[in-house]
Short mmCIF file of C-alpha atoms in Angstrom, two decimals:
data_model
loop_
_atom_site.label_atom_id
_atom_site.label_comp_id
_atom_site.label_asym_id
_atom_site.label_seq_id
_atom_site.Cartn_x
_atom_site.Cartn_y
_atom_site.Cartn_z
CA TYR P 416 0.00 0.00 0.00
CA GLN P 417 1.07 3.58 -0.64
CA LYS P 418 2.28 5.39 2.49
CA GLU P 419 0.75 8.72 3.44
CA GLN P 420 0.99 10.90 6.57
CA VAL P 421 -2.06 12.82 7.82
CA ASP P 422 -2.07 15.33 10.72
CA VAL P 423 -5.21 15.24 12.93
CA THR P 424 -6.34 16.85 16.19
CA ILE P 425 -8.07 15.23 19.18
CA GLY P 426 -11.80 14.80 18.59
CA GLU P 427 -11.51 15.02 14.82
CA ASP P 428 -12.99 12.23 12.75
CA MET P 429 -10.50 10.61 10.42
CA ILE P 430 -10.97 8.24 7.51
CA ILE P 431 -7.87 6.68 6.04
CA THR P 432 -8.04 5.10 2.60
CA LEU P 433 -5.10 2.89 1.72
CA LEU P 434 -4.31 2.99 -1.96
CA GLN P 435 -3.14 -0.27 -3.47
CA ALA P 436 0.19 0.22 -5.17
CA GLY P 437 2.70 -1.82 -7.11
CA ASN P 438 5.84 -1.35 -9.16
CA ILE P 439 6.72 -0.60 -12.76
CA THR P 440 10.08 -2.03 -13.74
CA GLY P 441 12.16 -2.08 -16.88
CA GLN P 442 15.48 -2.06 -18.62
CA VAL P 443 17.02 0.35 -21.13
CA LEU P 444 19.28 -0.95 -23.89
CA GLY P 445 21.39 0.94 -26.40
CA GLU P 446 23.28 -0.14 -29.47
CA ASN P 447 26.01 -1.72 -27.31
CA GLY P 448 23.87 -3.16 -24.53
CA GLU P 449 22.67 -1.88 -21.15
CA LEU P 450 22.66 1.87 -20.51
CA GLU P 451 23.55 3.12 -17.03
CA GLY P 452 22.61 6.58 -15.75
CA VAL P 453 19.61 7.27 -17.99
CA LEU P 454 16.85 9.47 -16.55
CA ILE P 455 13.48 7.67 -16.62
CA GLU P 456 10.23 9.55 -15.93
CA LEU P 457 6.79 8.20 -15.05
CA GLU P 458 3.52 10.09 -15.50
CA SER P 459 -0.19 9.30 -15.70
CA GLU P 460 -2.82 10.86 -17.94
CA SER P 461 -5.49 10.31 -15.26
CA MET P 462 -3.44 11.92 -12.47
CA PRO P 463 -1.97 15.22 -13.74
CA ASN P 464 0.02 15.81 -10.54
CA PHE P 465 1.57 12.34 -10.46
CA TYR P 466 5.26 12.28 -11.36
CA LEU P 467 8.21 10.03 -10.50
CA ASN P 468 11.73 9.76 -11.86
CA VAL P 469 14.61 7.33 -11.41
CA ILE P 470 18.04 6.65 -12.91
CA THR P 471 18.98 3.34 -14.50
CA ASP P 472 21.51 1.19 -12.66
CA LEU P 473 24.66 -0.52 -13.92
CA ASP P 474 22.57 -3.07 -15.82
CA GLY P 475 20.29 -0.44 -17.34
CA ARG P 476 17.44 -1.48 -15.03
CA PHE P 477 14.98 0.77 -13.22
CA THR P 478 12.13 0.40 -10.74
CA PHE P 479 9.30 2.77 -9.86
CA ASN P 480 7.92 1.91 -6.41
CA GLN P 481 4.53 2.78 -4.90
CA VAL P 482 2.77 3.14 -8.24
CA PRO P 483 -1.02 3.29 -7.58
CA ILE P 484 -3.06 0.50 -9.11
CA GLU P 485 -6.36 2.41 -8.95
CA TYR P 486 -7.54 6.01 -8.94
CA ASN P 487 -11.10 6.96 -7.93
CA GLY P 488 -12.04 3.30 -8.06
CA VAL P 489 -10.80 2.82 -11.62
CA THR P 490 -7.85 0.61 -12.52
CA LEU P 491 -5.12 2.74 -14.06
CA SER P 492 -3.74 1.69 -17.43
CA ASP P 493 -2.43 4.99 -18.74
CA TYR P 494 1.03 5.27 -17.21
CA ILE P 495 3.69 6.70 -19.52
CA VAL P 496 7.38 5.89 -19.16
CA THR P 497 9.74 8.37 -20.86
CA VAL P 498 13.38 7.46 -21.46
CA ASN P 499 15.58 10.56 -21.80
CA GLY P 500 18.28 9.44 -24.20
CA ASP P 501 19.54 12.90 -25.21
CA ASP P 502 22.70 12.78 -23.08
CA PHE P 503 23.64 9.47 -24.70
CA GLY P 504 23.06 10.56 -28.29
CA TYR P 505 19.68 8.85 -28.61
CA PRO P 506 16.24 10.34 -29.25
CA ASN P 507 13.83 10.21 -26.31
CA GLN P 508 11.46 7.26 -26.32
CA THR P 509 8.19 6.53 -24.51
CA LYS P 510 6.11 3.52 -23.54
CA ALA P 511 2.44 4.28 -22.95
CA GLN P 512 -0.73 2.55 -21.73
CA LEU P 513 1.09 0.81 -18.88
CA LYS P 514 -0.41 -0.58 -15.66
CA SER P 515 1.13 -0.84 -12.22
CA GLY P 516 3.00 -4.14 -12.22
CA ALA P 517 4.20 -3.78 -15.81
CA SER P 518 7.72 -4.65 -16.89
CA VAL P 519 9.17 -3.20 -20.09
CA VAL P 520 12.36 -3.40 -22.12
CA ILE P 521 13.11 -0.23 -24.09
CA THR P 522 15.73 -0.33 -26.83
CA LEU P 523 17.04 3.03 -28.02
CA ASP P 524 18.02 3.41 -31.66
CA ARG P 525 19.92 6.35 -33.04
CA SER P 526 20.74 5.08 -36.52
CA SER P 527 18.01 7.12 -38.21
CA GLN P 528 18.81 10.09 -35.96
CA SER P 529 22.39 10.24 -37.23
CA GLN P 530 21.34 10.50 -40.87
CA ILE P 531 20.19 13.14 -43.30
CA LYS P 532 18.44 11.71 -46.32
CA GLY P 533 16.19 12.81 -49.13
CA THR P 534 15.74 13.36 -52.84
CA VAL P 535 17.59 15.75 -55.16
CA LEU P 536 15.68 17.44 -57.99
CA ASP P 537 16.64 19.89 -60.70
CA PHE P 538 15.12 23.35 -61.16
CA LYS P 539 12.09 21.81 -62.89
CA GLU P 540 11.67 19.39 -59.98
CA LYS P 541 12.77 16.39 -62.03
CA PRO P 542 14.89 13.57 -60.52
CA MET P 543 18.30 12.76 -61.92
CA PRO P 544 17.78 10.22 -64.73
CA SER P 545 19.35 6.79 -64.57
CA GLY P 546 22.14 5.61 -66.84
CA GLY P 547 23.32 9.07 -67.79
CA GLU P 548 26.43 11.19 -67.39
CA ASN P 549 25.10 13.04 -64.36
CA TYR P 550 26.26 12.65 -60.77
CA VAL P 551 26.30 14.73 -57.60
CA THR P 552 28.93 15.02 -54.87
CA ILE P 553 27.87 16.27 -51.44
CA LYS P 554 30.19 18.11 -49.06
CA VAL P 555 29.10 18.19 -45.42
CA TYR P 556 29.75 21.17 -43.11
CA THR P 557 28.68 22.03 -39.59
CA GLU P 558 26.12 24.76 -38.99
CA ASP P 559 28.97 27.30 -38.75
CA PHE P 560 30.56 25.93 -41.96
CA LYS P 561 33.36 23.80 -40.54
CA PHE P 562 34.17 21.02 -42.99
CA VAL P 563 33.09 17.51 -41.96
CA LYS P 564 33.48 15.22 -44.99
CA THR P 565 32.92 14.69 -48.71
CA VAL P 566 30.57 12.03 -50.07
CA SER P 567 31.35 11.34 -53.72
CA ASN P 568 28.56 10.15 -56.02
CA ALA P 569 26.20 10.74 -53.12
CA VAL P 570 23.00 10.79 -55.17
CA SER P 571 21.78 7.46 -56.53
CA THR P 572 21.93 7.02 -60.31
CA ASP P 573 19.12 4.47 -60.54
CA GLY P 574 16.50 7.10 -61.32
CA SER P 575 15.30 7.57 -57.73
CA SER P 576 17.71 10.50 -57.22
CA THR P 577 17.93 9.81 -53.48
CA PHE P 578 20.78 10.51 -51.07
CA GLN P 579 21.70 9.48 -47.52
CA ILE P 580 24.44 10.94 -45.33
CA ASP P 581 25.38 8.71 -42.37
CA GLY P 582 27.54 9.06 -39.26
CA LEU P 583 26.33 12.50 -38.16
CA THR P 584 25.67 13.69 -34.61
CA PRO P 585 21.98 13.30 -33.65
CA GLY P 586 20.18 16.54 -32.86
CA LEU P 587 22.51 18.77 -34.86
CA SER P 588 22.02 20.59 -38.15
CA TYR P 589 24.46 20.45 -41.06
CA ASN P 590 25.03 22.46 -44.21
CA LEU P 591 25.08 20.18 -47.25
CA ALA P 592 26.70 21.54 -50.40
CA PHE P 593 25.55 19.79 -53.59
CA TYR P 594 28.04 19.76 -56.48
CA PRO P 595 26.33 18.68 -59.74
CA TYR P 596 28.27 17.24 -62.68
CA GLY P 597 26.59 17.07 -66.07
CA GLY P 598 23.27 18.59 -67.01
CA ASN P 599 22.62 22.13 -68.17
CA ASN P 600 23.06 25.51 -66.48
CA PHE P 601 23.61 24.18 -62.97
CA PRO P 602 25.55 26.38 -60.53
CA SER P 603 28.94 25.08 -59.45
CA PHE P 604 27.26 24.14 -56.17
CA ASP P 605 24.12 24.81 -54.14
CA PHE P 606 23.63 24.31 -50.41
CA HIS P 607 21.06 24.21 -47.65
CA LEU P 608 20.88 23.65 -43.88
CA PHE P 609 19.45 20.27 -42.85
CA GLU P 610 18.59 18.68 -39.50
CA THR P 611 19.57 15.11 -38.68
CA GLY P 612 16.88 12.45 -38.44
CA LYS P 613 14.71 13.97 -41.15
CA THR P 614 14.00 13.39 -44.84
CA TYR P 615 14.10 16.26 -47.31
CA THR P 616 13.56 17.19 -50.93
CA PHE P 617 16.38 19.41 -52.23
CA ILE P 618 15.70 21.44 -55.41
CA PHE P 619 18.49 23.23 -57.27
CA LYS P 620 17.83 26.94 -57.75
CA GLN P 621 18.73 26.59 -61.43
CA GLY P 622 19.74 23.93 -63.95
CA THR P 623 18.23 20.82 -65.51
CA TRP P 624 19.47 17.25 -65.97
#
């Protein structure tokens, strides 16, 4: 049962209602196994003022104690566990619709969050045709234009005209400079600021394939 202290005076009637409570347990895993030191938060949609937080142990495990089973006579099944992965380079992740007594395993994945991907189109919004003489190199810079790397032949030549830049830092934005080869009237390069973990359509300001 959940513990609660109530102050009363002599002669005052007192009714004590003991709330049944249990635990919610879990484990957080990353790309290389268990994650220690991750902040885990617990909230309930039915109880706006209910909030608990714990830190994962050496094995990535966590336990929330004294989690009410019922509220106003109704069994609670709307607990939300939030895993704050930001400090470890992962996007935050949640598990919802949980009951007291639940046990969950949450695996964090940052692969998609360390990418920028999309499609490259010419000025007329046409994809780069397959089997031609055209190709595009992409140079990657930080938001303040510090050079990161060059990706040669970065845009697919199968007609889909897609690109994908891997190995970036999740949560950051990067300037991508597109260097087209072939086609007509393209600039020497064109660039734009992109955020990791998202998919974009990049359109050259001039030029056609």
